[in-house]
């Protein structure tokens, strides 16, 4: 699909990149079948094909930025359309570019700007978010019902401000790996990181904590706020490279959204002469836990087969972003875990970063459909691998929602220890 750039976009680098991405689209429409918003709303402009046409029209000066903003804001950036696209259109990249162009053209409302700045400055900073979370938990009874449902209980494994896990005597051992803690997961679900440390130790791998790392940059990058995102990415690269040079085996990232973002550092910074090689090295040495554990002797993790039915929700970032659909499920099955079947398992749960806040009604409708499909198999527990999905699913789930690492550790412990 060719795009004739309008006069004001002729020399705009973002517009030129968008034109190249649009060119791959053949307008077949296969993408609409895997788009949650198109399936829900039935509007061509709320499907990938329609959004591509909107961006194309914007670049050709045929459509207002306000109209494009409306429909791009409704996009979950789940990338389900990429998985089903026969032409390999990189819709995720195109949508981000479209958002960047719109941010330069359209003034958001005061409330939108307030929310965006709040998320950028409080959620992605661990200490600020920690105190905010503790304060919110202390006034839970006063919060609106929607916020109460979204706010999880304070973990009993509250370790955000402890430093006794830091190690200073790292050697050049490839069986040592950095554990990325992120910003939200470490505060809300520290049990995930602790489970990762214990499970990896059982297969002979020590996970090391690095205090200087920060947010992976995903939230800022998708808003989009490229300047802040690149700053966060470069900070992490500088910190990790210094440790990886000692011979450590790589970086373990438990949350699939963060894992996808870090694996994309090399592509995002490919034109940065100072960081391109370092970013590529970081991307190549970043691993989802299953990439490592599936190659290990998992005898120490095995236990008697579990008879209780378990549902595994594969996040969009895992199956569409990381292209690892079925990988965790296969590993869980090897451990004797009985997985239920989930209809339309490729569909998003409606979390999508800030989407659940900025598009509350759509997010909730998408969640209701997802939960209906998950609960149809009558699972005793729901597993996932992304902190955002977990927060989203637990709103309506009558059964526990856990990270799969937590569940494996729980069921593989001796009965007396559980």
CSV table of C-alpha atoms in Angstrom, one decimal:
chain,number,residue,atom,x,y,z
A,1,UNK,CA,0.0,0.0,0.0
A,2,UNK,CA,1.7,3.2,-1.2
A,3,UNK,CA,1.6,6.4,0.7
A,4,UNK,CA,2.1,9.9,-0.8
A,5,UNK,CA,3.4,12.0,2.0
A,6,UNK,CA,1.8,15.4,2.4
A,7,UNK,CA,3.9,18.5,2.3
A,8,UNK,CA,4.5,18.8,6.0
A,9,UNK,CA,5.6,15.2,6.2
A,10,UNK,CA,7.9,15.0,3.2
A,11,UNK,CA,11.1,15.2,5.3
A,12,UNK,CA,9.7,14.0,8.6
A,13,UNK,CA,11.7,10.9,9.7
A,14,UNK,CA,8.8,9.3,11.6
A,15,UNK,CA,6.5,9.7,8.5
A,16,UNK,CA,9.1,8.1,6.2
A,17,UNK,CA,9.5,5.1,8.6
A,18,UNK,CA,5.7,4.9,8.8
A,19,UNK,CA,5.4,4.9,5.0
A,20,UNK,CA,7.8,1.9,4.7
A,21,UNK,CA,5.8,0.0,7.3
A,22,UNK,CA,2.5,0.7,5.6
A,23,UNK,CA,3.9,-0.5,2.2
A,24,UNK,CA,3.8,-4.1,3.5
A,25,UNK,CA,0.0,-4.1,4.0
A,26,UNK,CA,-2.0,-5.7,1.2
A,27,UNK,CA,-5.4,-4.7,2.7
A,28,UNK,CA,-6.5,-8.4,3.0
A,29,UNK,CA,-8.3,-8.0,6.4
A,30,UNK,CA,-7.1,-11.2,8.0
A,31,UNK,CA,-5.9,-9.0,10.9
A,32,UNK,CA,-9.4,-8.0,11.9
A,33,UNK,CA,-10.3,-11.6,13.0
A,34,UNK,CA,-7.7,-11.4,15.8
A,35,UNK,CA,-8.3,-7.8,16.9
A,36,UNK,CA,-10.3,-7.5,20.2
A,37,UNK,CA,-11.6,-4.0,19.5
A,38,UNK,CA,-12.8,-4.8,16.0
A,39,UNK,CA,-14.5,-8.0,17.3
A,40,UNK,CA,-16.1,-6.0,20.1
A,41,UNK,CA,-17.1,-2.8,18.2
A,42,UNK,CA,-17.4,-4.0,14.6
A,43,UNK,CA,-16.0,-0.8,13.3
A,44,UNK,CA,-13.5,-1.0,10.4
A,45,UNK,CA,-11.6,2.0,11.9
A,46,UNK,CA,-11.2,0.1,15.2
A,47,UNK,CA,-9.4,-2.8,13.5
A,48,UNK,CA,-5.7,-2.9,12.3
A,49,UNK,CA,-6.6,-2.5,8.6
A,50,UNK,CA,-8.7,0.6,9.3
A,51,UNK,CA,-6.0,2.1,11.6
A,52,UNK,CA,-3.4,1.6,9.0
A,53,UNK,CA,-5.6,3.5,6.5
A,54,UNK,CA,-6.1,6.3,9.1
A,55,UNK,CA,-2.4,6.7,9.6
A,56,UNK,CA,-1.9,6.6,5.8
A,57,UNK,CA,-4.6,9.3,5.4
A,58,UNK,CA,-3.0,11.4,8.1
A,59,UNK,CA,0.4,11.3,6.4
A,60,UNK,CA,-1.3,12.3,3.1
A,61,UNK,CA,-3.1,15.3,4.8
A,62,UNK,CA,-6.5,13.7,4.2
A,63,UNK,CA,-7.5,13.0,7.8
A,64,UNK,CA,-7.4,15.0,11.0
A,65,UNK,CA,-5.1,14.0,13.7
A,66,UNK,CA,-8.0,14.1,16.2
A,67,UNK,CA,-9.8,11.3,14.3
A,68,UNK,CA,-6.7,9.1,14.1
A,69,UNK,CA,-6.1,9.7,17.8
A,70,UNK,CA,-9.6,8.4,18.7
A,71,UNK,CA,-9.1,5.1,17.0
A,72,UNK,CA,-5.4,4.6,17.8
A,73,UNK,CA,-6.1,5.3,21.5
A,74,UNK,CA,-8.6,2.4,21.4
A,75,UNK,CA,-5.8,0.1,20.1
A,76,UNK,CA,-4.5,-2.3,22.8
A,77,UNK,CA,-1.1,-2.7,21.0
A,78,UNK,CA,-1.6,-6.4,21.6
A,79,UNK,CA,0.0,-7.3,18.3
A,80,UNK,CA,-2.4,-10.2,17.7
A,81,UNK,CA,-2.9,-8.8,14.2
A,82,UNK,CA,0.8,-9.4,13.5
A,83,UNK,CA,0.5,-13.1,14.4
A,84,UNK,CA,-2.3,-13.5,11.9
A,85,UNK,CA,-0.9,-11.2,9.1
A,86,UNK,CA,0.3,-13.1,6.0
A,87,UNK,CA,2.3,-10.1,4.9
A,88,UNK,CA,4.2,-9.7,8.2
A,89,UNK,CA,3.1,-6.1,8.7
A,90,UNK,CA,4.8,-4.7,11.8
A,91,UNK,CA,1.6,-3.0,13.1
A,92,UNK,CA,3.0,-2.5,16.6
A,93,UNK,CA,5.9,-0.3,15.3
A,94,UNK,CA,3.5,1.6,13.0
A,95,UNK,CA,1.0,2.3,15.7
A,96,UNK,CA,3.7,3.7,18.0
A,97,UNK,CA,5.0,6.0,15.2
A,98,UNK,CA,1.4,7.0,14.6
A,99,UNK,CA,1.0,7.9,18.2
A,100,UNK,CA,4.2,9.9,18.2
A,101,UNK,CA,3.1,11.9,15.2
A,102,UNK,CA,-0.3,12.6,16.8
A,103,UNK,CA,1.3,13.7,20.1
A,104,UNK,CA,3.1,16.4,18.2
A,105,UNK,CA,-0.2,17.6,16.6
A,106,UNK,CA,-3.0,17.2,19.2
A,107,UNK,CA,-3.2,18.7,22.6
A,108,UNK,CA,-4.6,16.1,25.1
A,109,UNK,CA,-7.2,17.1,27.7
A,110,UNK,CA,-6.0,18.2,31.1
A,111,UNK,CA,-7.2,15.0,32.7
A,112,UNK,CA,-5.4,12.9,30.1
A,113,UNK,CA,-2.2,14.8,30.6
A,114,UNK,CA,-2.5,14.5,34.4
A,115,UNK,CA,-2.9,10.7,34.2
A,116,UNK,CA,-0.1,10.3,31.7
A,117,UNK,CA,2.3,12.3,33.8
A,118,UNK,CA,1.2,10.6,37.0
A,119,UNK,CA,2.0,7.2,35.5
A,120,UNK,CA,5.3,8.3,34.0
A,121,UNK,CA,6.6,9.8,37.3
A,122,UNK,CA,5.1,7.6,40.0
A,123,UNK,CA,4.5,4.2,38.5
A,124,UNK,CA,7.9,3.7,36.8
A,125,UNK,CA,9.8,4.8,39.9
A,126,UNK,CA,10.1,1.9,42.3
A,127,UNK,CA,10.4,3.9,45.6
A,128,UNK,CA,7.6,6.4,44.6
A,129,UNK,CA,5.3,3.6,43.5
A,130,UNK,CA,6.1,1.7,46.7
A,131,UNK,CA,5.0,4.5,49.0
A,132,UNK,CA,2.0,5.3,46.7
A,133,UNK,CA,0.9,1.6,46.9
A,134,UNK,CA,1.3,1.5,50.6
A,135,UNK,CA,-0.7,4.7,51.0
A,136,UNK,CA,-3.4,3.4,48.6
A,137,UNK,CA,-3.7,0.2,50.6
A,138,UNK,CA,-4.1,2.0,53.9
A,139,UNK,CA,-7.1,3.9,52.6
A,140,UNK,CA,-8.5,1.0,50.5
A,141,UNK,CA,-12.0,1.3,52.2
A,142,UNK,CA,-12.3,4.9,51.0
A,143,UNK,CA,-11.4,4.2,47.3
A,144,UNK,CA,-14.0,3.9,44.5
A,145,UNK,CA,-15.0,0.3,43.8
A,146,UNK,CA,-13.1,0.2,40.5
A,147,UNK,CA,-9.8,1.1,42.2
A,148,UNK,CA,-10.4,-1.3,45.1
A,149,UNK,CA,-10.9,-4.2,42.6
A,150,UNK,CA,-7.7,-3.2,40.8
A,151,UNK,CA,-5.6,-2.8,44.0
A,152,UNK,CA,-4.1,-6.1,45.2
A,153,UNK,CA,-3.4,-6.8,48.9
A,154,UNK,CA,0.1,-5.9,50.2
A,155,UNK,CA,2.3,-8.9,49.8
A,156,UNK,CA,3.7,-10.6,52.9
A,157,UNK,CA,7.0,-10.7,51.1
A,158,UNK,CA,7.5,-7.0,51.3
A,159,UNK,CA,11.2,-6.6,50.3
A,160,UNK,CA,11.2,-3.4,48.1
A,161,UNK,CA,13.4,-1.4,50.5
A,162,UNK,CA,15.6,-4.2,51.7
A,163,UNK,CA,19.2,-4.5,50.5
A,164,UNK,CA,20.3,-7.7,52.1
A,165,UNK,CA,19.9,-9.5,48.7
A,166,UNK,CA,22.6,-7.4,47.0
A,167,UNK,CA,25.9,-9.1,46.3
A,168,UNK,CA,29.2,-7.5,45.8
A,169,UNK,CA,31.4,-10.5,45.2
A,170,UNK,CA,30.2,-11.4,41.7
A,171,UNK,CA,32.6,-13.4,39.6
A,172,UNK,CA,32.8,-14.4,36.0
A,173,UNK,CA,30.4,-17.3,36.4
A,174,UNK,CA,28.0,-17.9,33.5
A,175,UNK,CA,25.7,-19.7,36.1
A,176,UNK,CA,25.1,-16.3,37.6
A,177,UNK,CA,22.4,-14.2,35.9
A,178,UNK,CA,20.9,-10.8,36.6
A,179,UNK,CA,17.3,-10.8,37.8
A,180,UNK,CA,15.4,-7.8,36.4
A,181,UNK,CA,13.0,-6.6,39.1
A,182,UNK,CA,11.1,-4.0,37.2
A,183,UNK,CA,9.0,-1.2,38.8
A,184,UNK,CA,5.5,-2.6,39.4
A,185,UNK,CA,6.2,-6.3,39.9
A,186,UNK,CA,8.8,-5.8,42.7
A,187,UNK,CA,6.3,-3.7,44.7
A,188,UNK,CA,3.1,-5.6,44.2
A,189,UNK,CA,4.3,-9.2,43.6
A,190,UNK,CA,7.8,-9.6,45.2
A,191,UNK,CA,6.8,-13.3,45.6
A,192,UNK,CA,7.4,-13.8,41.9
A,193,UNK,CA,11.0,-12.6,42.1
A,194,UNK,CA,11.6,-14.6,45.2
A,195,UNK,CA,10.2,-17.8,43.6
A,196,UNK,CA,12.5,-17.2,40.6
A,197,UNK,CA,15.5,-16.9,42.9
A,198,UNK,CA,14.7,-20.1,44.6
A,199,UNK,CA,13.7,-22.1,41.5
A,200,UNK,CA,16.8,-21.1,39.6
A,201,UNK,CA,19.0,-21.9,42.6
A,202,UNK,CA,17.6,-25.4,42.6
A,203,UNK,CA,19.0,-26.0,39.1
A,204,UNK,CA,22.3,-24.4,40.0
A,205,UNK,CA,21.8,-20.8,38.7
A,206,UNK,CA,22.2,-17.9,41.0
A,207,UNK,CA,20.1,-14.8,40.2
A,208,UNK,CA,21.8,-11.5,41.1
A,209,UNK,CA,20.0,-8.3,42.0
A,210,UNK,CA,21.2,-5.0,40.6
A,211,UNK,CA,20.0,-2.0,42.6
A,212,UNK,CA,20.8,0.7,40.0
A,213,UNK,CA,18.5,-0.7,37.2
A,214,UNK,CA,15.1,1.0,36.7
A,215,UNK,CA,12.0,0.7,34.6
A,216,UNK,CA,12.4,-1.2,31.3
A,217,UNK,CA,10.9,1.8,29.4
A,218,UNK,CA,7.8,0.0,28.1
A,219,UNK,CA,5.2,2.3,29.6
A,220,UNK,CA,6.9,5.5,28.4
A,221,UNK,CA,7.6,4.0,25.0
A,222,UNK,CA,4.0,3.0,24.4
A,223,UNK,CA,2.4,6.2,25.6
A,224,UNK,CA,4.5,7.5,23.7
A,225,UNK,CA,7.2,9.4,25.4
A,226,UNK,CA,10.3,8.4,23.5
A,227,UNK,CA,12.7,10.8,25.3
A,228,UNK,CA,11.9,9.3,28.7
A,229,UNK,CA,11.8,5.7,27.4
A,230,UNK,CA,15.3,6.1,25.8
A,231,UNK,CA,16.6,7.5,29.0
A,232,UNK,CA,15.3,4.6,31.0
A,233,UNK,CA,16.7,2.1,28.4
A,234,UNK,CA,20.1,3.6,28.3
A,235,UNK,CA,20.4,3.7,32.1
A,236,UNK,CA,19.7,-0.1,32.2
A,237,UNK,CA,22.1,-0.8,29.4
A,238,UNK,CA,24.9,1.1,31.2
A,239,UNK,CA,24.2,-0.8,34.4
A,240,UNK,CA,23.9,-4.2,32.9
A,241,UNK,CA,26.8,-4.0,30.5
A,242,UNK,CA,29.2,-3.4,33.4
A,243,UNK,CA,28.1,-6.6,35.1
A,244,UNK,CA,27.8,-8.7,32.0
A,245,UNK,CA,31.4,-7.9,31.1
A,246,UNK,CA,32.3,-10.0,34.2
A,247,UNK,CA,31.1,-13.1,32.4
A,248,UNK,CA,27.6,-13.4,33.8
A,249,UNK,CA,25.2,-15.6,31.8
A,250,UNK,CA,22.5,-13.0,31.0
A,251,UNK,CA,19.4,-11.3,32.3
A,252,UNK,CA,16.2,-13.1,33.5
A,253,UNK,CA,13.0,-11.1,33.1
A,254,UNK,CA,9.9,-12.6,34.8
A,255,UNK,CA,7.2,-10.2,33.4
A,256,UNK,CA,6.7,-10.9,29.7
A,257,UNK,CA,5.9,-7.2,28.9
A,258,UNK,CA,9.3,-6.1,30.3
A,259,UNK,CA,11.0,-9.0,28.6
A,260,UNK,CA,9.6,-8.0,25.2
A,261,UNK,CA,10.7,-4.4,25.7
A,262,UNK,CA,14.2,-5.3,26.7
A,263,UNK,CA,14.6,-7.7,23.8
A,264,UNK,CA,13.7,-4.8,21.6
A,265,UNK,CA,16.4,-2.5,22.8
A,266,UNK,CA,18.7,-3.5,20.0
A,267,UNK,CA,16.1,-2.6,17.4
A,268,UNK,CA,15.0,0.6,19.0
A,269,UNK,CA,18.6,1.9,19.5
A,270,UNK,CA,20.0,0.6,16.2
A,271,UNK,CA,20.6,4.1,14.9
A,272,UNK,CA,22.3,5.3,18.1
A,273,UNK,CA,26.0,5.2,17.4
A,274,UNK,CA,26.9,5.2,21.1
A,275,UNK,CA,24.4,2.5,22.2
A,276,UNK,CA,23.5,0.3,19.2
A,277,UNK,CA,26.1,-2.4,19.9
A,278,UNK,CA,25.5,-2.4,23.6
A,279,UNK,CA,21.7,-2.5,23.2
A,280,UNK,CA,22.0,-5.4,20.8
A,281,UNK,CA,24.1,-7.3,23.3
A,282,UNK,CA,21.6,-6.7,26.0
A,283,UNK,CA,18.7,-7.9,23.7
A,284,UNK,CA,20.6,-11.1,22.9
A,285,UNK,CA,21.4,-11.8,26.5
A,286,UNK,CA,17.8,-11.2,27.9
A,287,UNK,CA,15.8,-14.3,28.6
A,288,UNK,CA,12.3,-15.3,29.7
A,289,UNK,CA,12.6,-17.8,32.6
A,290,UNK,CA,11.2,-20.6,30.4
A,291,UNK,CA,14.0,-20.2,27.9
A,292,UNK,CA,16.5,-21.2,30.6
A,293,UNK,CA,14.5,-23.6,32.7
A,294,UNK,CA,13.4,-25.8,29.8
A,295,UNK,CA,17.0,-26.5,29.0
A,296,UNK,CA,17.9,-27.5,32.6
A,297,UNK,CA,17.6,-30.9,34.3
A,298,UNK,CA,14.2,-30.2,35.9
A,299,UNK,CA,14.1,-33.4,38.0
A,300,UNK,CA,14.4,-31.2,41.1
A,301,UNK,CA,11.2,-29.3,40.0
A,302,UNK,CA,9.2,-32.4,39.2
A,303,UNK,CA,6.5,-33.7,41.6
A,304,UNK,CA,3.5,-36.0,41.4
A,305,UNK,CA,1.1,-35.0,38.6
A,306,UNK,CA,-1.4,-32.3,39.7
A,307,UNK,CA,-5.0,-33.4,39.4
A,308,UNK,CA,-6.4,-29.9,39.8
A,309,UNK,CA,-7.3,-28.2,36.5
A,310,UNK,CA,-5.1,-25.2,35.8
A,311,UNK,CA,-5.7,-22.4,33.2
A,312,UNK,CA,-2.7,-20.7,31.7
A,313,UNK,CA,-3.3,-17.2,30.2
A,314,UNK,CA,-0.6,-16.5,27.7
A,315,UNK,CA,-0.1,-12.7,27.6
A,316,UNK,CA,-0.1,-10.9,24.3
A,317,UNK,CA,3.5,-9.9,24.9
A,318,UNK,CA,4.4,-13.5,25.2
A,319,UNK,CA,2.6,-15.1,22.3
A,320,UNK,CA,2.6,-12.1,19.8
A,321,UNK,CA,5.5,-10.0,21.0
A,322,UNK,CA,8.0,-12.7,22.0
A,323,UNK,CA,6.6,-15.2,19.6
A,324,UNK,CA,6.6,-17.9,22.3
A,325,UNK,CA,3.0,-19.2,22.1
A,326,UNK,CA,2.7,-22.6,23.7
A,327,UNK,CA,6.2,-22.6,25.2
A,328,UNK,CA,5.3,-22.1,28.8
A,329,UNK,CA,2.3,-24.4,28.4
A,330,UNK,CA,4.6,-27.2,27.1
A,331,UNK,CA,7.0,-26.7,30.1
A,332,UNK,CA,4.1,-26.8,32.6
A,333,UNK,CA,2.8,-30.0,31.0
A,334,UNK,CA,6.2,-31.6,31.4
A,335,UNK,CA,5.9,-30.9,35.1
A,336,UNK,CA,2.6,-32.9,35.2
A,337,UNK,CA,0.3,-29.9,35.4
A,338,UNK,CA,-3.1,-30.4,33.9
A,339,UNK,CA,-4.0,-27.4,31.7
A,340,UNK,CA,-7.5,-26.5,30.7
A,341,UNK,CA,-8.5,-25.5,27.1
A,342,UNK,CA,-9.2,-21.7,26.7
A,343,UNK,CA,-11.3,-20.7,23.6
A,344,UNK,CA,-9.8,-17.8,21.7
A,345,UNK,CA,-6.7,-18.0,23.8
A,346,UNK,CA,-4.9,-15.6,21.4
A,347,UNK,CA,-7.2,-12.7,22.4
A,348,UNK,CA,-6.1,-10.0,24.8
A,349,UNK,CA,-7.3,-9.7,28.4
A,350,UNK,CA,-7.7,-5.9,28.1
A,351,UNK,CA,-4.9,-4.8,30.5
A,352,UNK,CA,-2.4,-3.4,28.0
A,353,UNK,CA,-0.4,-1.1,30.3
A,354,UNK,CA,-2.4,2.1,30.8
A,355,UNK,CA,-5.3,1.0,28.6
A,356,UNK,CA,-7.2,-0.3,31.6
A,357,UNK,CA,-7.2,3.2,33.0
A,358,UNK,CA,-7.5,5.3,29.8
A,359,UNK,CA,-10.1,3.1,28.1
A,360,UNK,CA,-11.9,1.7,31.2
A,361,UNK,CA,-15.2,0.6,29.5
A,362,UNK,CA,-13.5,-1.2,26.6
A,363,UNK,CA,-11.0,-2.8,28.8
A,364,UNK,CA,-13.7,-4.1,31.1
A,365,UNK,CA,-15.7,-5.6,28.3
A,366,UNK,CA,-12.7,-7.3,26.8
A,367,UNK,CA,-11.8,-8.7,30.3
A,368,UNK,CA,-15.3,-10.1,30.8
A,369,UNK,CA,-15.1,-12.0,27.5
A,370,UNK,CA,-11.6,-13.3,28.4
A,371,UNK,CA,-12.7,-14.4,31.9
A,372,UNK,CA,-15.8,-16.2,30.5
A,373,UNK,CA,-13.5,-18.2,28.2
A,374,UNK,CA,-11.0,-18.9,31.0
A,375,UNK,CA,-13.5,-20.0,33.6
A,376,UNK,CA,-15.3,-22.3,31.2
A,377,UNK,CA,-12.7,-24.9,31.9
A,378,UNK,CA,-13.4,-24.6,35.7
A,379,UNK,CA,-9.8,-24.1,36.7
A,380,UNK,CA,-8.7,-24.2,40.3
A,381,UNK,CA,-6.1,-21.6,39.6
A,382,UNK,CA,-5.2,-19.2,36.8
A,383,UNK,CA,-1.5,-18.8,35.8
A,384,UNK,CA,0.1,-16.1,33.7
A,385,UNK,CA,3.5,-14.5,33.1
A,386,UNK,CA,2.8,-10.7,33.0
A,387,UNK,CA,2.1,-8.4,36.0
A,388,UNK,CA,-0.4,-6.3,34.0
A,389,UNK,CA,-2.4,-9.4,33.0
A,390,UNK,CA,-2.4,-10.6,36.6
A,391,UNK,CA,-3.7,-7.4,37.9
A,392,UNK,CA,-6.4,-7.4,35.2
A,393,UNK,CA,-7.5,-11.0,35.6
A,394,UNK,CA,-7.7,-11.0,39.4
A,395,UNK,CA,-10.4,-8.3,39.3
A,396,UNK,CA,-13.0,-10.8,38.2
A,397,UNK,CA,-11.4,-14.1,39.1
A,398,UNK,CA,-13.0,-16.3,41.8
A,399,UNK,CA,-9.9,-18.4,41.9
A,400,UNK,CA,-6.2,-17.4,42.7
A,401,UNK,CA,-4.2,-15.8,39.9
A,402,UNK,CA,-0.5,-16.5,40.1
A,403,UNK,CA,2.7,-16.2,38.1
A,404,UNK,CA,3.6,-19.7,36.8
A,405,UNK,CA,6.9,-19.5,38.6
A,406,UNK,CA,5.1,-19.1,42.0
A,407,UNK,CA,2.9,-22.1,41.2
A,408,UNK,CA,5.7,-24.4,40.2
A,409,UNK,CA,7.6,-23.6,43.4
A,410,UNK,CA,4.4,-24.1,45.5
A,411,UNK,CA,3.6,-27.5,44.1
A,412,UNK,CA,7.1,-28.8,44.0
A,413,UNK,CA,7.8,-28.2,47.6
A,414,UNK,CA,7.6,-31.0,50.1
A,415,UNK,CA,4.1,-31.2,51.6
A,416,UNK,CA,5.4,-30.2,55.0
A,417,UNK,CA,6.9,-27.0,53.6
A,418,UNK,CA,3.7,-25.9,51.8
